[in-house]
Short mmCIF file of C-alpha atoms and ligand atoms in Angstrom, two decimals:
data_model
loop_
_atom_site.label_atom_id
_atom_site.label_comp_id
_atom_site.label_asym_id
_atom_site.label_seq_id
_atom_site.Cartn_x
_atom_site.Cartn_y
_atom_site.Cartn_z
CA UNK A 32 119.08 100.00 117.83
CA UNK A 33 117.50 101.51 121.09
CA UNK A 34 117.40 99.36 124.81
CA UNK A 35 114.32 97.71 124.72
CA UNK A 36 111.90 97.39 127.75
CA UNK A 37 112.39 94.12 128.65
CA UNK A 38 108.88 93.71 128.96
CA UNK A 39 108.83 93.53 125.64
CA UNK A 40 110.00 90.85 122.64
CA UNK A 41 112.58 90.80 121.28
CA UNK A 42 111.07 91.71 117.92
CA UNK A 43 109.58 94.65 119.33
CA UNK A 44 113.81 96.09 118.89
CA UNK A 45 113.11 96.42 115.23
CA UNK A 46 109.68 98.25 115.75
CA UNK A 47 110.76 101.59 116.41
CA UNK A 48 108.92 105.30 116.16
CA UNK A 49 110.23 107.65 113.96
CA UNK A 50 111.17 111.16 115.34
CA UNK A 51 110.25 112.32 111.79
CA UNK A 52 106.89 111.28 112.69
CA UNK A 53 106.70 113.23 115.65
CA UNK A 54 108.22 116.50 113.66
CA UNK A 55 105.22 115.94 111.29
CA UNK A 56 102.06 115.67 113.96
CA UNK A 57 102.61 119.91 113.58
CA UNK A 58 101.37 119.94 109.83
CA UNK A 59 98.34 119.72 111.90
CA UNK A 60 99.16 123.56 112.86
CA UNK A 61 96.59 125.63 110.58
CA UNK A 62 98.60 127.49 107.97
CA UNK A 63 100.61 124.78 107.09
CA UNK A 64 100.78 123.34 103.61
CA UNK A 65 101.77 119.47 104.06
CA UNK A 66 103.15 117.63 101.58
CA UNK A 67 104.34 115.10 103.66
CA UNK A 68 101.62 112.42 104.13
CA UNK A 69 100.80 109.72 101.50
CA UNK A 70 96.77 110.92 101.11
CA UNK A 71 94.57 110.07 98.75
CA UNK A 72 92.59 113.59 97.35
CA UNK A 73 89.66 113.64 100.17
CA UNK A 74 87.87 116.73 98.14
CA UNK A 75 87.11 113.72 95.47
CA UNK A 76 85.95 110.72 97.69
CA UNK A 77 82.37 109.44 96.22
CA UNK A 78 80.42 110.06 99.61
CA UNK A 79 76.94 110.46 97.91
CA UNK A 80 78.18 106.68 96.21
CA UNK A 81 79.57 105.13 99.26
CA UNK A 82 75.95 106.30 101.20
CA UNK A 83 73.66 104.98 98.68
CA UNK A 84 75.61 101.75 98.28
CA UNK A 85 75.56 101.51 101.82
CA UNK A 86 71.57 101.86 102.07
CA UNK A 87 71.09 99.01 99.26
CA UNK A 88 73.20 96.88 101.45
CA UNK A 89 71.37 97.47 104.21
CA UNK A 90 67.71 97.21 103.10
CA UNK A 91 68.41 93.99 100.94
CA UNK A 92 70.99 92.28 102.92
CA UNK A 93 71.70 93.44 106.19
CA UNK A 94 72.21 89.57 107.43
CA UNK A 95 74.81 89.16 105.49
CA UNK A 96 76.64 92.45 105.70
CA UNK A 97 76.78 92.23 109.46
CA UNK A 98 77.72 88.87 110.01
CA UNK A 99 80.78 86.81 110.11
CA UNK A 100 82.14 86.08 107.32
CA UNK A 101 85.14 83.69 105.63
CA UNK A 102 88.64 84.56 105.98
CA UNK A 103 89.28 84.22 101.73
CA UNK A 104 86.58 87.13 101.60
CA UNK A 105 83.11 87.75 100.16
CA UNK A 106 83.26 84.74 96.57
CA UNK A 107 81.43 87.99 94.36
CA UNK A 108 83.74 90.48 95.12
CA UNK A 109 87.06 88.46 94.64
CA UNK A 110 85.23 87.43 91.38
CA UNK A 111 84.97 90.96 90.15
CA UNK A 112 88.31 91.20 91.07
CA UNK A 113 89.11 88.97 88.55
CA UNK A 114 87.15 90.00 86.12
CA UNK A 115 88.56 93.24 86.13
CA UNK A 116 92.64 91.73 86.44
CA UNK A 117 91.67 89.39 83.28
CA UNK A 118 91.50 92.77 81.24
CA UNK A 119 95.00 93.79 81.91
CA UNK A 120 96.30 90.43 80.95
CA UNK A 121 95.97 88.15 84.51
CA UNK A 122 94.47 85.20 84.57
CA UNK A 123 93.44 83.94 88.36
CA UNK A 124 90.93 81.75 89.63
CA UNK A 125 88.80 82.78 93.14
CA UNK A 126 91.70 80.00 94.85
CA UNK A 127 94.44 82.68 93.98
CA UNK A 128 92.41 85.93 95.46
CA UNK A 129 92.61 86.38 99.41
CA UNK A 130 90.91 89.95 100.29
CA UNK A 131 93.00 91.55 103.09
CA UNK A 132 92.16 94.30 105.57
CA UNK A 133 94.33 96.78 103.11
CA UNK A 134 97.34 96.04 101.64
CA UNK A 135 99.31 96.93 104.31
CA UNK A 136 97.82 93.93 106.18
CA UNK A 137 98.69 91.83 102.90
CA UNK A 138 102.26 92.56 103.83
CA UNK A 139 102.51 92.03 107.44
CA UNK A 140 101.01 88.55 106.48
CA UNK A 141 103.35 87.40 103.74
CA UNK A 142 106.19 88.24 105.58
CA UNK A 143 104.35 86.15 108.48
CA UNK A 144 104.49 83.33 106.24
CA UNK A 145 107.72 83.71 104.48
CA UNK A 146 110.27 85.11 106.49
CA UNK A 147 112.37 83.28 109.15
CA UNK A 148 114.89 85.79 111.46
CA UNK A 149 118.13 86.46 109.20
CA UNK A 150 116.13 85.58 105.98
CA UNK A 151 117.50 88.00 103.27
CA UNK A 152 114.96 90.15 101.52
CA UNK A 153 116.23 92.31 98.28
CA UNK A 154 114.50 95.89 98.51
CA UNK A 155 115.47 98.48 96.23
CA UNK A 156 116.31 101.69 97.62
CA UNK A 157 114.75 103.96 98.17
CA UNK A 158 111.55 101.44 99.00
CA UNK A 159 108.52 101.98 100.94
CA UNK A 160 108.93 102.80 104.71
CA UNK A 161 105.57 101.19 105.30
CA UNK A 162 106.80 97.60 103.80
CA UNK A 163 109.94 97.79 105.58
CA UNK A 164 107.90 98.80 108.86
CA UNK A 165 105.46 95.43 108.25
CA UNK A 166 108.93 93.39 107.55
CA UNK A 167 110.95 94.21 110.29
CA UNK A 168 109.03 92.26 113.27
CA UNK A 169 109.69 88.98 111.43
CA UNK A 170 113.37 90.00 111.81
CA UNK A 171 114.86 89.79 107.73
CA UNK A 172 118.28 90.86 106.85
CA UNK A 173 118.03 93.51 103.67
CA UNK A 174 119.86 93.67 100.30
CA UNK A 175 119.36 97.03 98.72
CA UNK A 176 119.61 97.55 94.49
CA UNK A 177 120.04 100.40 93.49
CA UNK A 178 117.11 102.23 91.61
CA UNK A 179 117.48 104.97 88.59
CA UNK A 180 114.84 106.70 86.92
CA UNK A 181 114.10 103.66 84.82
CA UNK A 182 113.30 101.59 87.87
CA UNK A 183 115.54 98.95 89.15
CA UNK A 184 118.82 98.72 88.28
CA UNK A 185 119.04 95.36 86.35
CA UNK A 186 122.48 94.77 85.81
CA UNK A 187 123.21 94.88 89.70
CA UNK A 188 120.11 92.90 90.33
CA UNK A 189 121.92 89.43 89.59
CA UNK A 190 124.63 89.78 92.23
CA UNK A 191 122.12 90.43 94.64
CA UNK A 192 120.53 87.25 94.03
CA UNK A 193 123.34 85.18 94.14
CA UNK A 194 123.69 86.25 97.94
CA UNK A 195 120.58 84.01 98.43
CA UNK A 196 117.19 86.33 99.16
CA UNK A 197 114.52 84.71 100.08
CA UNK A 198 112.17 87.29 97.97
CA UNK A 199 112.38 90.49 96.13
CA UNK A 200 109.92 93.48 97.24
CA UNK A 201 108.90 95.41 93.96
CA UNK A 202 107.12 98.24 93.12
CA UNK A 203 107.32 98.83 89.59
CA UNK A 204 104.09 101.54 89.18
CA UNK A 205 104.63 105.50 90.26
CA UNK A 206 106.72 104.06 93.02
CA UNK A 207 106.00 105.26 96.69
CA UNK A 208 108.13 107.10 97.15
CA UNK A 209 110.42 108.01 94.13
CA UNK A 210 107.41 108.10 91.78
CA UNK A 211 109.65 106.39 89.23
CA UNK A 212 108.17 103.61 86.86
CA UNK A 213 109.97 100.89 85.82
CA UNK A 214 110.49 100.56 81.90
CA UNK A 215 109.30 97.52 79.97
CA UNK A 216 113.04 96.22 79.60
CA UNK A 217 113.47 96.41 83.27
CA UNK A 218 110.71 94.62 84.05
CA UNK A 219 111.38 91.78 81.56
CA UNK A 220 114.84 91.17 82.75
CA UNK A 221 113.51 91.27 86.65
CA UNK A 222 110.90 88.65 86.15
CA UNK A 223 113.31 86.55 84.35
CA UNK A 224 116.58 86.72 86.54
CA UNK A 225 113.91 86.33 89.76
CA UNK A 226 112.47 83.21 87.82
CA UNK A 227 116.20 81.64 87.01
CA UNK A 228 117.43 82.14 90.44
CA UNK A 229 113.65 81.12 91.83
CA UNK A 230 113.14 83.97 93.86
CA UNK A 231 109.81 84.93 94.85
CA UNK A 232 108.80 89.02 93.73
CA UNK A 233 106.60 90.42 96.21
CA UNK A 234 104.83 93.23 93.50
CA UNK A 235 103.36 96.11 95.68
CA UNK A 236 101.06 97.44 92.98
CA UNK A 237 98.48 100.19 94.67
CA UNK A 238 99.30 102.77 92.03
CA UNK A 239 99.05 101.07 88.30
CA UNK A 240 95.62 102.74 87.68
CA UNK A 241 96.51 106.29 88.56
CA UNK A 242 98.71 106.79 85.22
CA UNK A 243 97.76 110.15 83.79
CA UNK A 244 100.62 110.03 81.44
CA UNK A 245 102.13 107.33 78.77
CA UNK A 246 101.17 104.14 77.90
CA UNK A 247 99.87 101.13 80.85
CA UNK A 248 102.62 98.86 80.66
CA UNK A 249 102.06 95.17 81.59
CA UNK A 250 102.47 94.27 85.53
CA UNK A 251 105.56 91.66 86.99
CA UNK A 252 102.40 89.28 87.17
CA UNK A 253 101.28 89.56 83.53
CA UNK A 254 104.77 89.29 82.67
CA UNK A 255 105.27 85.80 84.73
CA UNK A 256 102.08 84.18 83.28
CA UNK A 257 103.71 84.62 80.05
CA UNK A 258 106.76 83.52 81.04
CA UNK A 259 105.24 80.39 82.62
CA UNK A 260 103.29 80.06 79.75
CA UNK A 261 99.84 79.77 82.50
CA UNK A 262 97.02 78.48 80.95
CA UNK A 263 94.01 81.04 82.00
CA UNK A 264 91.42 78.35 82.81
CA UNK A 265 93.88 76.65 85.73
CA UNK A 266 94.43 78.93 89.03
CA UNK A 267 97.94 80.67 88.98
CA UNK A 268 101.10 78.67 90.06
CA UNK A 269 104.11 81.20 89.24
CA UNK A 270 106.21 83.22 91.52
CA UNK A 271 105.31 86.56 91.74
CA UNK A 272 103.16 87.62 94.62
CA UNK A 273 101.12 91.02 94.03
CA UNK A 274 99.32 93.14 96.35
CA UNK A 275 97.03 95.54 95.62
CA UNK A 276 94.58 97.74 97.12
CA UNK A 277 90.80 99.64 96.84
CA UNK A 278 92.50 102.82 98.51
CA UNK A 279 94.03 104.91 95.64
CA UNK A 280 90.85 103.73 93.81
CA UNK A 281 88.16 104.39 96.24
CA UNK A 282 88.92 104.79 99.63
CA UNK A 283 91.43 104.07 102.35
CA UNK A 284 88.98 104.25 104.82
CA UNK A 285 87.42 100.99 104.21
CA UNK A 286 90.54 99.28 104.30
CA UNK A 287 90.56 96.46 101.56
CA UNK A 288 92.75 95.25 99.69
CA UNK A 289 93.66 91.92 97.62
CA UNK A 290 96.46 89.44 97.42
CA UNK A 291 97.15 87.53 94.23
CA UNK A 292 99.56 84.50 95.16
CA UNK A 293 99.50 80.76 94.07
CA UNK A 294 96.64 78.80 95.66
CA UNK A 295 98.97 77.28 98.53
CA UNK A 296 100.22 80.68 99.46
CA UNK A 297 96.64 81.87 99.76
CA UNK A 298 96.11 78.66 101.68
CA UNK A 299 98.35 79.73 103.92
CA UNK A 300 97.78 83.67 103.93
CA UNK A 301 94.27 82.54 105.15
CA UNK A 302 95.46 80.23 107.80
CA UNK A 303 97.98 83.25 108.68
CA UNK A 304 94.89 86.15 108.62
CA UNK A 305 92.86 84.09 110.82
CA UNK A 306 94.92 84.36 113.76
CA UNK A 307 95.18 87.74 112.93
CA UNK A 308 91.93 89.08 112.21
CA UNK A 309 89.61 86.28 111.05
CA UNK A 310 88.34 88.26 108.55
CA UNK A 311 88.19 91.39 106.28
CA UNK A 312 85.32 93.19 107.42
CA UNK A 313 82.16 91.76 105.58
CA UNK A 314 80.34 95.20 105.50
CA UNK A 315 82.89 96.97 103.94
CA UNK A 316 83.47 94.10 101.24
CA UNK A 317 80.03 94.74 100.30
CA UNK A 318 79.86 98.16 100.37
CA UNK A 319 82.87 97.99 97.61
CA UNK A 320 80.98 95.37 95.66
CA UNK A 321 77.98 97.27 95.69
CA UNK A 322 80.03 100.23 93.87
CA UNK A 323 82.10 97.94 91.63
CA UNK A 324 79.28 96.14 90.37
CA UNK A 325 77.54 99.03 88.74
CA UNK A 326 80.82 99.78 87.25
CA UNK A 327 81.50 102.56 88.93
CA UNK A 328 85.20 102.48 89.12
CA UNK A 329 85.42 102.74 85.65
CA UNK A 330 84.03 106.44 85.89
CA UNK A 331 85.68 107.35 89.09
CA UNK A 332 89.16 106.53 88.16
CA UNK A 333 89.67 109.02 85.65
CA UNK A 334 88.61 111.47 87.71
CA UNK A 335 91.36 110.58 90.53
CA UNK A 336 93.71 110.30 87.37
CA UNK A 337 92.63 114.46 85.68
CA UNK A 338 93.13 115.35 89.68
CA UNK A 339 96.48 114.35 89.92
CA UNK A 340 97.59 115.49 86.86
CA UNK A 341 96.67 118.62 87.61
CA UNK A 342 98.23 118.11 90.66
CA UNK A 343 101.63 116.77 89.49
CA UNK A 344 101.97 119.14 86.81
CA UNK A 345 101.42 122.57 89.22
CA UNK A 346 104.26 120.88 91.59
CA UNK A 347 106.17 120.21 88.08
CA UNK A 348 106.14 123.52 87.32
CA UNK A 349 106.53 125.39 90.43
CA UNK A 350 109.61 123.30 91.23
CA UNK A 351 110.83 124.75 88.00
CA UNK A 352 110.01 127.91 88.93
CA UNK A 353 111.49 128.35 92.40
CA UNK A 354 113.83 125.64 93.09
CA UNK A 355 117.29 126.51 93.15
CA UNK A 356 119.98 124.95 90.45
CA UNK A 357 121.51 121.71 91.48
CA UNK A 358 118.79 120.42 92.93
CA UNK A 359 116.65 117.09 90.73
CA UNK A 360 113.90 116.06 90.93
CA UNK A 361 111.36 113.43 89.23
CA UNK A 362 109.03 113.29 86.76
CA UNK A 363 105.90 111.14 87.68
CA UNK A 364 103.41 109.41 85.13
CA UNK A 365 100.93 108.57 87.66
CA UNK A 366 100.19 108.10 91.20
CA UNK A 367 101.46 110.37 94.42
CA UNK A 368 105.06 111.56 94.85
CA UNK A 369 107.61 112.72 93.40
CA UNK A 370 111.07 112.50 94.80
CA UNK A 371 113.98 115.54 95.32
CA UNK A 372 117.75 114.69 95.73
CA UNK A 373 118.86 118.05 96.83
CA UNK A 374 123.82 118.73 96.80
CA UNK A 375 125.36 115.92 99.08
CA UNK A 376 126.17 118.13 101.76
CA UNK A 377 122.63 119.23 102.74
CA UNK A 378 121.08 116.95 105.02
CA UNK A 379 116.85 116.60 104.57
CA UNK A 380 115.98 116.01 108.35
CA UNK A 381 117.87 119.09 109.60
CA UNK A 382 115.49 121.32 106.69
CA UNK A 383 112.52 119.99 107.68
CA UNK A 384 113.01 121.38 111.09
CA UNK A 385 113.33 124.45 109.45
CA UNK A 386 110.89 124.37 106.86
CA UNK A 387 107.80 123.41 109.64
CA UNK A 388 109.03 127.33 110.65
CA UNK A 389 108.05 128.47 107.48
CA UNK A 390 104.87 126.27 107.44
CA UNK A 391 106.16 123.79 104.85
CA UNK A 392 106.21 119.77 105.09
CA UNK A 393 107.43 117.05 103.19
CA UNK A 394 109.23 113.30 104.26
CA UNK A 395 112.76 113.40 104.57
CA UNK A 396 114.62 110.14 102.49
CA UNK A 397 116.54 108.69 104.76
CA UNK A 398 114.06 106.36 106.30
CA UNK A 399 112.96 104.70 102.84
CA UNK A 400 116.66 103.52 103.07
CA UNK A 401 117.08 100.58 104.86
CA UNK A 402 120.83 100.22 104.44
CA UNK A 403 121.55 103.46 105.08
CA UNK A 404 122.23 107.04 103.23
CA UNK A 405 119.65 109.27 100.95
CA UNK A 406 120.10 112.29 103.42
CA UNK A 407 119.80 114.36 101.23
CA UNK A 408 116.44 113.10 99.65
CA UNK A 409 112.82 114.14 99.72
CA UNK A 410 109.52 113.07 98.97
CA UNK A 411 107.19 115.54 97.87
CA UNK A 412 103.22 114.44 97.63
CA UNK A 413 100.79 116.06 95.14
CA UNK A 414 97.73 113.95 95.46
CA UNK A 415 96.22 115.89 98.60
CA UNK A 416 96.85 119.63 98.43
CA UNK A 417 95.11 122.20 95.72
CA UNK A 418 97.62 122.99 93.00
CA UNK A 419 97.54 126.32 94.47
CA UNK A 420 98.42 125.00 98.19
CA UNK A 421 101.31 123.08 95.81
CA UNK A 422 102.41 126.42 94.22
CA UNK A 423 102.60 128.41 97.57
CA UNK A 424 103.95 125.25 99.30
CA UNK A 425 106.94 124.97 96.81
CA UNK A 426 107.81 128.83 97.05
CA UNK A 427 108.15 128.53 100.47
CA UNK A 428 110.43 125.46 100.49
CA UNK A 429 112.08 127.24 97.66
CA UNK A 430 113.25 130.15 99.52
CA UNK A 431 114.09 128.54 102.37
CA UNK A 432 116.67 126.49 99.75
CA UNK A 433 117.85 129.23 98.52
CA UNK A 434 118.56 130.47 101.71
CA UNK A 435 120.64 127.13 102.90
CA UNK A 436 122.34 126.74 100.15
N1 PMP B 645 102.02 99.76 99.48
C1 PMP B 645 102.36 100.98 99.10
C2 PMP B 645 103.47 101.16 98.14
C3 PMP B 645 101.67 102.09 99.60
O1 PMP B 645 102.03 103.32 99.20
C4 PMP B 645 100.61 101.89 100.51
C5 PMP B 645 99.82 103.04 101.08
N2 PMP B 645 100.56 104.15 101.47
C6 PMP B 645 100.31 100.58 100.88
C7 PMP B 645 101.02 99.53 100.35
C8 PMP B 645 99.22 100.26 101.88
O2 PMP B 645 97.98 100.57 101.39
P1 PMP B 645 96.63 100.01 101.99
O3 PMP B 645 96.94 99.23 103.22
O4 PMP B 645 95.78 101.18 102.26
O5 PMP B 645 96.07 99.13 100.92
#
C-alpha cells in the first residue's frame, strides 16, 4: 500500500493508479493495434438513430428532457425495461428498477450501501478490475474462488461462505475479463448455496445479449425467482442484486444503466444516488427511450452480436495460427475478451513493456486478482479492432512470444 498524502482519507489508500494504465496511454501512438481497452465497436454506433431520436425529443418535449428529474429515473423507460426483462424470465415491478448513471455507478452505490470497512466480499478470480476499483473506497476484505472454464468453481464456493461474506460479486455472461460463461449446473448450485447461507449475489450482467454462439441460458435472477417461487404480479423480494447496462447495447457514451434489487434496496440505492448525483441525466434517459420504444434494439443487437463474431473468431484463429505451444487460451460465446494464461515463469507486465515496442497492447492479469497471482495472464479484446487489425495484432504478439520463450 503506498504513503498517502495526509491530506487525504484514509480511504483514498485503497484508491490507487495503476502503472499499467500509464504503460497503456501509448496505444494512443498511431501504428499501434490495441487490444487492451474494454470498447464497444465505435464503427457500429447508430449515430443517424441517436440524432433523429434526439430531434423528436427536442421538438416534442424539450421541457421535460432538460429538466430535473427523479432520482428512480424516467417511470417509461424503467417500464420498458421491464418489459423487455419479463421475456427472459424476470418478473419486476417499476419499485425494483433504479436507472443509474452506468453500471459502474450501480456499483460504487451498492457497495455504498452494503459494505462496512472489513466486510468480506467473495469475488472470483480473475474478476473485474473496475468492480474491485468501485469496492475498494468502502474498505471490504476479499475472498477469491477460484474460476475454470465452466465459471465458478462450485465445490470451493461453500467454504468460502462459511467464512461469513457479506455478498458474492458474479458475473456469469462472457465474463470481463476471462470471457468464460458459467454453465447451467454452476449457476444452479451458486444461487442455491448463496440462498442457504443468505448471501446476497451482486450479478454484473452487461454482456448476456452479446451471445453469438450457443444457447441464452437463464440469468442468477431468473434462477432466484424460481427458487423463491416469486409471484410475477408482486415486486421482487429475493437476494440477488443485478446490474446491467445500455453500453454494450447502445452506447457507453450516454452512460445508463439499471439496477434490479428488492424494493428496499432500491429505496435505499435512491437515497444513496442522491447524494451522489441526484439523478441520471433526464436527456439521455429519453434519448434511450426514444430508440427503445420503436424497438430498435431488437435490430441493432444482432448486428453488435455478427460484429463480434467475426471479431472473436479472426482472434480465434490467428491465435491458432501464431501462438506458440503451451500457451491457452479461451473460447468466448459472446461479449469482449478472451483471456491467455501464457508457462508460469513468464511474467505479463514485463511483455507488455515489450510488446508496446512492437506496437502491440493488451491488459496484463494480475490486477483482476485481488488476492494476488495471475502473472502470467492476459486479456485480449476483440470487440474494437477490424479482424484484420486482430490478425496483424496477434502476429506481432506472436513473435514477440516466440521470441521470449
Ligand atoms: N461491469 C462490467 C463487467 C463491465 O465490463 C463494465 C464495463 N467495462 C461495467 C460493469 C461498467 O459499465 P457501464 O458503467 O458503462 O454500464
Amino acid at each position: 500500500m503506498h504513503t498517502r498524502d495526509q491530506r487525504f482519507a484514509r480511504r483514498t489508500e485503497r484508491m490507487q493508479g495503476s502503472a499499467i494504465r500509464e504503460l497503456l496511454k501509448v496505444t494512443e501512438i498511431p501504428g499501434t493495434i490495441s487490444l487492451a481497452g474494454g470498447l464497444p465497436a465505435s464503427d457500429i454506433f447508430p449515430v443517424q438513430q441517436v440524432a433523429e431520436a434526439t430531434q423528436r425529443i427536442l421538438k416534442n418535449n424539450p421541457a421535460q428532457a432538460l429538466q430535473y428529474g427523479t432520482t428512480e429515473g424516467y417511470t417509461p423507460l424503467r417500464e420498458l425495461i421491464i418489459e423487455r426483462m419479463r421475456q427472459k424470465g424476470i418478473h419486476a415491478t417499476v419499485d425494483n428498477i433504479l436507472i443509474v448513471s452506468g453500471s459502474q455507478q450501480g456499483l460504487d452505490l451498492i457497495a455504498k450501501i452494503l459494505v462496512d470497512p472489513n466486510d468480506r466480499l467473495l469475488v472470483e478470480e480473475p474478476t473485474y478490475m473496475g468492480a474491485l476499483q468501485a469496492f475498494n473506497p468502502y474498505e471490504p476484505r476479499y475472498i477469491a474462488v477460484r474460476s475454470d472454464d465452466q465459471g465458478i468453481v462450485t465445490e470451493e464456493l461453500e467454504a468460502a461462505l462459511q467464512q461469513g461474506p457479506k455478498c458474492l460479486y458474479a458475473l456469469p455472461n462472457f465474463q470481463n475479463p476471462s470471457g468464460v460463461t458459467y454453465t447451467l449446473e454452476r449457476r444452479q448450485q451458486l444461487v442455491e448455496l448463496a440462498g442457504r447461507y443468505n448471501v446476497t449475489i451482486l450479478e454484473d450482467d452487461p454482456y448476456s445479449e452479446l451471445r453469438f454462439e450457443g444457447e441464452h441460458l437463464p440469468s442468477l435472477l431468473a434462477l432466484e425467482q424460481q427458487r423463491v417461487q416469486q409471484p410475477p404480479e408482486r415486486p421482487y423480494a429475493g437476494n440477488v442484486i443485478q446490474f446491467n447496462t445500455f453500453s454494450k447495447i447502445l452506447t457507453p457514451g450516454l452512460r445508463l444503466g439499471w439496477v434490479v434489487a428488492p424494493a428496499e434496496v432500491i429505496r435505499m440505492l435512491v437515497l444513496a444516488k442522491q447524494g451522489t448525483d441526484l439523478h441520471t441525466s433526464t436527456f439521455n434517459q429519453l434519448v434511450a427511450y426514444e430508440l427503445m420504444r420503436d424497438g430498435f434494439l431488437e435490430s441493432h443487437i444482432p448486428l453488435i452480436r455478427e460484429t463480434y463474431r467475426q471479431r472473436c473468431n479472426a482472434m480465434l484463429d490467428a491465435l491458432e495460427r501464431y501462438f506458440p505451444e503451451g500457451v491457452r487460451w479461451t473460447r468466448p460465446q459472446g461479449g469482449m475478451f478472451l483471456w491467455v494464461t501464457l508457462p508460469e515463469h513468464i511474467d505479463a507486465a514485463q511483455l507488455l513493456s515489450r510488446a508496446l515496442e512492437y506496437k502491440i497492447a493488451f491488459v496484463p492479469g494480475a490486477a483482476f486478482h485481488p488476492c494476488g497471482g495471475g502473472q502470467n495472464t492476459m486479456r485480449l479484446s476483440f470487440s474494437s479492432s477490424s479482424p484484420e487489425q486482430i490478425d496483424e495484432g496477434i502476429k506481432r504478439l506472436g513473435s514477440l512470444l516466440k521470441d521470449t520463450l
